[in-house]
Structures are given as C-alpha cells and as structure tokens.
Amino acid sequence: MSRPELIKEAVTSIAEYVPGKSIEDIAKKYDIDPKDIIKLGSNENVLGPSPKAVEALVSSASKVNIYPSADASELVEAISVYTGLPAENICASGPGMDGLLDNMMRVLIEPGDEVVIPTPTFSYYEISARANGATAVHVAPGEGLEFDVNSIKEAITDRTKVVFLCSPNNPTGMLTSEEDVRSLIESTKGLVFVDEAYVEFADKSLSKLVLEYDNLIIGRTFSKAFGLAGLRIGYGLMPAWLKAQYMKIATPFNVSLPAIMAGMAALSDSEYLEKSISMTVEGRKYLTENIPFKVYDSQANFILVDVSPLIARDVSESLLKKGIIVRDCRSFKNAGESLIRVTVGTRGQNEKVVSAFKNAKAY
Ligand SMILES: *Cc1c(COP(=O)(O)O)cnc(C)c1O
C-alpha cells in the first residue's frame, strides 16, 4: 500500500536523479571482475585520495564520539586561505555541494518563485529548487551547446529567484565568460548561483566577484580535484549578508568531523592537487586529439564526445561491455541522443578509452 496523497505535489512530479553507474552494477551485469573495471562515468579523481587526507581520516576515527564544530570553522578558515576570500563569505557544507544547494533553496525559495536553468546541465539544481516549491524554467543551448546568454536573459522575470550557471559546465566542459556572468548578475533582481565544481581544472575562477556583487553565490566541492567524493564536502562563497541567513537554517553540524579533518589535510596537500590538475590537463588533450569523434573543448576533468551518426546508447554499451564505465548523456535535458561524457583517467586508462572508441567507430 502507498499513500501518494501524503507527498508534496512538487515531489511526486520530480524525475529521479540519475547517478553514474557503479562498478558493482557493471561487474554483475556483464560478468566482469571488478578489478578490471575502469570507472570514468562520475568525474571522480582517478588518483585516489590524497595520502594526507587518508591519514587525517584515520586519526579522526577515535574522536567521532564528539560532535564537530557546528559551523566547521576550522575548515572554513582553511578554505579562506585557499580561496583568498574572508571567512565571513564562506559556508562549508555537507553532504557535498549538493547539501549547499539544498540548504540554499530552503533559505531562498517560496512557492511561485522561478529558477532559470540553462541546459544541458547538472540535474540537481532542478530537483532541489522544485522540492522547495520553485518552478524550473529551462533554457535551450546555442548551436554549439554553449549557454545562450541572450536566451537566459529573456527567461529572467520578476519572479526569478535564482539563475543557475554551471562553469565549467557539466556535461559540456565549457566555461561561461566573466563578461557574460557579470551581465547576467546585473540582469536579475534574484541571485546567480555559479557552480564551480570543476574550477581547479579550468583557466579561470570567478570567486573574486563574490566581493563585488551582493547577489552572487559560488558553489565548490572537494569531490573532484581534491579526490574526496566519498566524504561529501562542499562549500559556498557568498556575500556576508547571505551567509548570516544561511547559517540560521543550515543543518547543524553539517560537515562531519572526519570530513573536516580530511578536508583540511587535502587543502594542505598542494602536491596532490598539482598532480591531479596536470594529469587531467595532459589526459584531456590526449583524449581530445585521439578519440575519432567530435570532442568538445573542455575546461573540466571530463570530455564530451559526440558519437553521431552513432547513438550514445550503443556506443556507451560497447564500452561498458569492455568494463569502461562512461556516462551516456541522454538523461540530461536538451543533450540529444549522441553525447557521451568521459572522465579523464590515467594515461593507461585513456589509451583503453581511445581504443574502445576506435573499435566502436569501426564496428
Ligand atoms: C559533482 C558535481 C557537484 C556535486 O558535488 P558534491 O560536492 O559531490 O555534492 C555539483 N555540481 C556539479 C556540476 C557536479 O558535477
């Protein structure tokens, strides 16, 4: 028996979040030894976590009977050093940046509000905004899949509470220019949320704009460049007035003690971060030049492949059978049927990816 009438209408009409496939799923489905599976479908860090973070995590284990600091202030201080922004502009969040989004939507959204979402993009903006009563207004991309700034502006109304911009965008890897972001910030009475989950791999961050505007929020995460996806740590950069309101309703003890300690250790391990970035930049170039299909120029730790005239379902299936997990992008709104997203791997993994795409093309 079920009682759907007890569920908020906003929730029953939401489509499920579609995560990347797990090693266990693929091992079972195709009868492959999990050790032989290459996981390049969720943009995780293929280097594994920083050894310093692991050490901090282990030493935190004996202290988990105690609550962490309510606002993760030690981690916020370390993020302040890393970003160069004052602590009054930083909120640490759990679980991940997704937790920041959720808390932020609870602070901002009232029924009747609209959020503007340029597509194709990360799906959790829509889920968290709609769950809190907003209407999602989607904006189609330009011909090269880039965000179309004029169409975004046309979608902004008096009811727009938040404009979401993912930069570098997931799944295209494209950066929105500073000029375009400024012009959007200046075009709305609402807030602009710029998701910089992949910014460490990009040429440029817009974090300093937070000090210039009173309606800009930047979301960041430890899940990608810092290799801590399993710990679920994110943070937001925002004007101090907004932080004060946010902290009133953020779930108390939002970031766990192990996450605080590992996050600080990861920030202190610049060697790991540099290695993660240089490996990614090199691998990204190799994949872009060697995959025998159109590959979009990426500023992130993944690339987007257009396999047309083939279709993404068939090509991703042929890679999955070889134990290479990639992301078929059909679940992304306005991404069509021919796009596959691939996380940049190690040199050896990238070579296997290239050869699998070559086989798919020849087949
Ligand atoms: C991975 C990802 C996130 C989520 O990060 P978490 O901190 O792991 O919740 C947010 N935005 C985009 C675009 C992502 O790809």
Coordinates of C-alpha atoms and ligand atoms in Angstrom, one line a residue:
M1 CA 0.0 0.0 0.0
S2 CA 1.2 3.5 -0.6
R3 CA -0.2 6.9 0.1
P4 CA 1.0 9.3 -2.6
E5 CA -1.5 11.9 -1.4
L6 CA 0.7 12.5 1.6
I7 CA 3.6 13.5 -0.5
K8 CA 4.1 17.1 -1.6
E9 CA 2.9 17.6 -5.1
A10 CA 6.2 19.2 -6.0
V11 CA 8.0 15.9 -5.1
T12 CA 5.7 13.4 -6.8
S13 CA 6.2 15.2 -10.1
I14 CA 10.0 15.3 -9.9
A15 CA 12.0 12.9 -12.1
E16 CA 14.6 10.8 -10.2
Y17 CA 18.2 11.9 -10.0
V18 CA 20.2 9.6 -12.3
P19 CA 23.7 8.8 -10.9
G20 CA 26.6 7.4 -12.9
K21 CA 26.8 3.6 -13.0
S22 CA 28.8 1.9 -10.2
I23 CA 31.5 -0.8 -10.5
E24 CA 29.2 -3.3 -8.8
D25 CA 26.4 -2.7 -11.3
I26 CA 28.6 -3.3 -14.3
A27 CA 30.6 -6.2 -12.8
K28 CA 27.3 -8.0 -12.2
K29 CA 25.6 -7.1 -15.5
Y30 CA 28.5 -8.0 -17.8
D31 CA 30.1 -10.6 -15.5
I32 CA 33.5 -8.7 -15.4
D33 CA 35.9 -8.9 -12.5
P34 CA 35.5 -5.6 -10.6
K35 CA 39.3 -5.2 -10.6
D36 CA 39.2 -4.9 -14.4
I37 CA 36.6 -2.2 -14.5
I38 CA 37.6 1.4 -15.2
K39 CA 35.2 3.9 -13.7
L40 CA 35.0 7.1 -15.8
G41 CA 31.4 7.9 -15.5
S42 CA 31.1 10.1 -12.4
N43 CA 34.1 12.5 -12.8
E44 CA 35.8 11.2 -9.6
N45 CA 39.5 11.6 -9.1
V46 CA 41.3 8.6 -10.6
L47 CA 44.4 9.2 -8.4
G48 CA 42.6 8.1 -5.3
P49 CA 42.5 10.4 -2.3
S50 CA 45.5 12.4 -1.1
P51 CA 47.6 10.3 1.4
K52 CA 47.5 13.2 3.8
A53 CA 43.7 13.2 3.7
V54 CA 43.7 9.5 4.4
E55 CA 46.0 9.9 7.4
A56 CA 43.8 12.7 8.8
L57 CA 40.7 10.5 8.3
V58 CA 42.3 7.6 10.2
S59 CA 43.3 9.8 13.1
S60 CA 39.8 11.3 13.2
A61 CA 38.3 7.9 13.8
S62 CA 39.0 7.8 17.6
K63 CA 37.3 11.2 18.0
V64 CA 33.9 10.6 16.4
N65 CA 32.1 10.3 19.7
I66 CA 32.3 14.1 19.9
Y67 CA 30.2 16.5 17.7
P68 CA 32.3 18.5 15.3
S69 CA 32.2 22.3 15.4
A70 CA 28.7 23.4 14.4
D71 CA 29.9 25.6 11.5
A72 CA 33.1 23.8 10.6
S73 CA 35.0 26.9 11.3
E74 CA 38.5 25.3 11.1
L75 CA 37.7 24.1 7.6
V76 CA 36.2 27.5 6.7
E77 CA 39.5 29.1 7.8
A78 CA 41.5 26.8 5.6
I79 CA 39.2 27.4 2.7
S80 CA 39.6 31.1 3.3
V81 CA 43.4 30.7 2.8
Y82 CA 42.9 28.5 -0.3
T83 CA 40.4 30.9 -2.0
G84 CA 41.7 34.2 -0.7
L85 CA 38.3 35.2 0.5
P86 CA 37.3 36.2 4.0
A87 CA 35.7 33.6 6.3
E88 CA 32.6 35.7 6.5
N89 CA 32.0 34.9 2.8
I90 CA 32.4 31.1 3.2
C91 CA 30.0 28.3 4.3
A92 CA 31.2 24.8 4.4
S93 CA 28.6 22.2 3.6
G94 CA 27.7 18.6 3.7
P95 CA 26.7 16.3 2.1
G96 CA 28.8 17.9 -0.6
M97 CA 27.9 20.9 -2.7
D98 CA 24.5 19.2 -3.1
G99 CA 23.9 19.9 0.6
L100 CA 24.8 23.6 0.0
L101 CA 22.2 23.7 -2.8
D102 CA 19.6 22.1 -0.7
N103 CA 20.1 24.4 2.3
M104 CA 20.3 27.4 0.0
M105 CA 17.0 26.5 -1.7
R106 CA 15.4 26.2 1.7
V107 CA 16.7 29.7 2.5
L108 CA 15.5 31.3 -0.7
I109 CA 12.6 29.6 -2.4
E110 CA 8.9 30.4 -1.8
P111 CA 6.1 28.8 -3.8
G112 CA 5.7 30.7 -7.0
D113 CA 9.4 31.6 -7.4
E114 CA 11.1 30.7 -10.6
V115 CA 14.6 29.4 -11.1
V116 CA 16.3 29.7 -14.5
I117 CA 18.3 26.7 -15.6
P118 CA 20.4 26.8 -18.9
T119 CA 20.7 23.3 -20.3
P120 CA 22.2 20.7 -20.7
T121 CA 23.5 20.8 -17.2
F122 CA 23.7 19.1 -13.8
S123 CA 20.2 17.9 -12.8
Y124 CA 20.3 18.5 -9.0
Y125 CA 19.5 22.3 -9.4
E126 CA 16.1 21.4 -10.7
I127 CA 15.5 18.8 -8.1
S128 CA 16.4 20.9 -5.1
A129 CA 14.6 24.0 -6.3
R130 CA 11.4 22.2 -7.2
A131 CA 11.4 20.2 -4.0
N132 CA 11.2 23.6 -2.2
G133 CA 8.3 24.8 -4.4
A134 CA 10.0 26.6 -7.3
T135 CA 9.1 26.4 -11.0
A136 CA 12.1 25.5 -13.2
V137 CA 12.4 27.4 -16.4
H138 CA 14.8 25.6 -18.7
V139 CA 16.8 27.5 -21.4
A140 CA 17.9 25.7 -24.6
P141 CA 21.6 25.9 -25.5
G142 CA 23.1 27.6 -28.6
E143 CA 24.1 25.5 -31.6
G144 CA 27.5 24.6 -30.2
L145 CA 25.9 23.5 -26.9
E146 CA 27.1 26.7 -25.2
F147 CA 24.8 28.6 -22.8
D148 CA 22.9 31.2 -24.8
V149 CA 23.2 34.3 -22.7
N150 CA 20.5 36.3 -24.6
S151 CA 18.0 33.4 -24.1
I152 CA 18.9 33.2 -20.4
K153 CA 18.2 36.9 -20.1
E154 CA 14.9 36.5 -21.9
A155 CA 13.9 33.8 -19.4
I156 CA 14.5 36.1 -16.4
T157 CA 11.3 37.6 -15.0
D158 CA 10.2 39.4 -11.8
R159 CA 9.6 36.1 -10.2
T160 CA 13.2 34.7 -10.9
K161 CA 14.8 33.9 -7.6
V162 CA 17.9 32.1 -8.8
V163 CA 19.7 31.8 -12.1
F164 CA 21.9 28.7 -12.2
L165 CA 25.2 28.7 -14.2
C166 CA 27.5 25.7 -14.2
S167 CA 31.0 26.8 -15.2
P168 CA 32.8 24.7 -16.4
N169 CA 29.5 23.2 -17.3
N170 CA 28.7 19.5 -16.6
P171 CA 28.4 17.8 -19.2
T172 CA 29.9 20.2 -21.9
G173 CA 33.1 21.3 -20.1
M174 CA 32.5 24.8 -21.2
L175 CA 33.3 27.9 -19.2
T176 CA 31.0 30.9 -19.2
S177 CA 33.0 34.1 -19.7
E178 CA 33.4 36.7 -16.9
E179 CA 31.7 39.3 -19.1
D180 CA 28.6 37.1 -19.6
V181 CA 28.4 36.2 -15.9
R182 CA 28.6 39.9 -15.0
S183 CA 26.0 40.8 -17.4
L184 CA 23.6 38.1 -16.1
I185 CA 24.3 39.2 -12.5
E186 CA 23.3 42.7 -13.5
S187 CA 20.2 41.5 -15.4
T188 CA 18.4 39.9 -12.4
K189 CA 17.0 41.1 -9.1
G190 CA 17.4 37.5 -8.0
L191 CA 20.6 35.6 -7.2
V192 CA 23.1 34.0 -9.6
F193 CA 24.4 30.6 -8.5
V194 CA 27.7 29.8 -10.3
D195 CA 28.6 26.1 -9.9
E196 CA 32.4 25.8 -9.9
A197 CA 32.7 22.1 -9.1
Y198 CA 35.4 21.7 -11.8
V199 CA 37.1 25.1 -11.5
E200 CA 40.5 23.7 -10.4
F201 CA 40.9 22.2 -13.9
A202 CA 39.9 25.5 -15.7
D203 CA 41.9 28.5 -16.7
K204 CA 39.9 30.9 -14.6
S205 CA 37.7 31.2 -11.5
L206 CA 35.1 34.0 -10.8
S207 CA 35.4 33.7 -7.0
K208 CA 36.6 37.3 -6.5
L209 CA 33.3 38.6 -8.0
V210 CA 31.7 37.5 -4.7
L211 CA 33.2 40.5 -3.1
E212 CA 31.9 42.8 -5.8
Y213 CA 28.2 41.8 -6.0
D214 CA 25.6 41.3 -3.4
N215 CA 23.7 38.6 -5.4
L216 CA 26.3 36.1 -6.4
I217 CA 26.9 32.6 -4.9
I218 CA 29.6 30.3 -6.0
G219 CA 29.4 26.6 -5.2
R220 CA 32.5 24.5 -4.8
T221 CA 33.3 20.9 -3.9
F222 CA 36.1 18.6 -2.5
S223 CA 34.7 15.7 -4.7
K224 CA 36.6 16.4 -7.9
A225 CA 40.1 17.9 -7.9
F226 CA 40.6 17.1 -4.2
G227 CA 39.5 13.5 -4.6
L228 CA 37.1 13.2 -1.6
A229 CA 33.8 12.4 -3.3
G230 CA 33.0 9.7 -0.8
L231 CA 33.3 12.2 2.1
R232 CA 30.7 14.6 0.7
I233 CA 32.2 18.0 1.4
G234 CA 31.3 21.2 -0.4
Y235 CA 31.3 24.9 0.3
G236 CA 29.7 28.1 -0.9
L237 CA 31.2 31.6 -1.5
M238 CA 28.7 34.3 -0.9
P239 CA 28.0 37.8 0.4
A240 CA 28.2 38.1 4.2
W241 CA 24.6 39.1 4.5
L242 CA 23.5 35.9 2.8
K243 CA 25.9 33.7 4.9
A244 CA 24.2 35.1 8.1
Q245 CA 20.8 34.0 6.9
Y246 CA 22.1 30.7 5.5
M247 CA 23.7 29.7 8.8
K248 CA 20.4 30.1 10.6
I249 CA 18.8 27.2 8.8
A250 CA 21.7 25.1 7.6
T251 CA 21.5 21.6 9.2
P252 CA 23.6 21.8 12.4
F253 CA 26.9 20.1 12.3
N254 CA 26.6 20.0 8.6
V255 CA 30.1 18.7 7.9
S256 CA 31.2 15.6 9.8
L257 CA 34.4 15.5 12.0
P258 CA 36.2 13.1 9.6
A259 CA 35.2 15.3 6.7
I260 CA 36.5 18.5 8.4
M261 CA 39.9 16.9 9.2
A262 CA 40.3 15.2 5.8
G263 CA 39.2 18.4 4.0
M264 CA 41.8 20.5 5.8
A265 CA 44.5 17.9 5.1
A266 CA 43.6 17.8 1.4
L267 CA 43.8 21.6 1.2
S268 CA 47.3 21.4 2.7
D269 CA 48.4 18.8 0.1
S270 CA 49.3 21.1 -2.8
E271 CA 51.5 18.4 -4.3
Y272 CA 48.4 16.1 -4.8
L273 CA 46.3 18.9 -6.2
E274 CA 49.0 19.9 -8.7
K275 CA 49.4 16.3 -9.8
S276 CA 45.7 15.9 -10.2
I277 CA 45.5 19.0 -12.3
S278 CA 48.5 18.3 -14.5
M279 CA 47.5 14.7 -15.1
T280 CA 44.0 15.9 -16.1
V281 CA 45.1 18.7 -18.4
E282 CA 47.5 16.3 -20.2
G283 CA 45.0 13.5 -20.4
R284 CA 42.2 15.8 -21.6
K285 CA 44.4 16.9 -24.5
Y286 CA 45.3 13.3 -25.4
L287 CA 41.6 12.2 -25.4
T288 CA 40.5 15.3 -27.4
E289 CA 43.1 14.7 -30.1
N290 CA 42.8 10.9 -30.3
I291 CA 39.1 9.9 -30.0
P292 CA 37.9 9.5 -33.5
F293 CA 34.7 11.6 -33.0
K294 CA 33.9 15.2 -32.3
V295 CA 35.2 16.1 -28.8
Y296 CA 34.1 19.4 -27.2
D297 CA 36.9 21.6 -25.8
S298 CA 36.8 21.0 -22.1
Q299 CA 37.9 23.0 -19.1
A300 CA 37.0 20.2 -16.6
N301 CA 38.2 16.7 -15.7
F302 CA 36.0 15.1 -18.3
I303 CA 35.4 15.4 -22.0
L304 CA 32.1 15.3 -24.0
V305 CA 32.1 13.1 -27.1
D306 CA 29.5 13.5 -29.9
V307 CA 29.3 10.0 -31.5
S308 CA 26.9 10.9 -34.2
P309 CA 25.9 9.4 -36.6
L310 CA 26.1 6.6 -34.0
I311 CA 23.9 6.9 -30.9
A312 CA 25.2 7.3 -27.3
R313 CA 23.3 4.3 -26.0
D314 CA 25.0 1.8 -28.4
V315 CA 28.5 3.3 -28.0
S316 CA 28.4 3.5 -24.3
E317 CA 27.1 0.0 -24.1
S318 CA 30.0 -1.2 -26.2
L319 CA 32.4 0.5 -23.8
L320 CA 30.6 -0.9 -20.8
K321 CA 30.9 -4.4 -22.1
K322 CA 34.7 -3.8 -22.1
G323 CA 34.5 -2.7 -18.5
I324 CA 34.8 1.0 -19.2
I325 CA 32.1 3.0 -17.4
V326 CA 31.2 6.2 -19.2
R327 CA 28.2 8.5 -19.0
D328 CA 25.5 8.3 -21.7
C329 CA 24.1 11.8 -21.5
R330 CA 20.6 11.1 -22.6
S331 CA 19.3 11.8 -19.1
F332 CA 20.5 15.4 -19.4
K333 CA 17.7 17.7 -20.7
N334 CA 18.5 19.0 -24.3
A335 CA 21.6 16.8 -24.7
G336 CA 20.1 14.7 -27.5
E337 CA 20.9 11.1 -28.3
S338 CA 24.6 11.2 -29.3
L339 CA 26.6 12.6 -26.4
I340 CA 28.9 10.6 -24.1
R341 CA 30.8 12.1 -21.1
V342 CA 34.1 10.5 -20.2
T343 CA 36.2 11.3 -17.1
V344 CA 39.8 11.9 -17.9
G345 CA 41.7 8.9 -16.5
T346 CA 45.3 7.9 -16.0
R347 CA 47.5 7.5 -19.2
G348 CA 46.8 3.8 -19.3
Q349 CA 43.1 4.2 -18.9
N350 CA 42.9 6.9 -21.5
E351 CA 44.6 4.7 -24.0
K352 CA 42.0 2.0 -23.4
V353 CA 39.3 4.6 -23.9
V354 CA 40.7 5.8 -27.2
S355 CA 41.0 2.2 -28.5
A356 CA 37.4 1.4 -27.4
F357 CA 36.1 4.5 -29.3
K358 CA 38.1 3.5 -32.3
N359 CA 36.5 0.0 -32.2
A360 CA 33.0 1.4 -31.8
K361 CA 33.6 3.6 -34.8
A362 CA 34.9 0.8 -37.0
Y363 CA 32.1 -1.6 -35.9
Ligands
LIG1 C1 29.9 16.6 -8.9 C2 29.1 17.8 -9.1 C3 28.6 18.5 -8.0 C4 28.4 17.8 -6.7 O1 29.3 17.9 -5.9 P1 29.2 17.2 -4.4 O2 30.1 18.1 -3.6 O3 29.9 15.8 -4.6 O4 27.8 17.2 -4.0 C5 28.0 19.7 -8.2 N1 27.9 20.3 -9.4 C6 28.4 19.7 -10.4 C7 28.3 20.3 -11.8 C8 29.0 18.4 -10.3 O5 29.4 17.8 -11.4

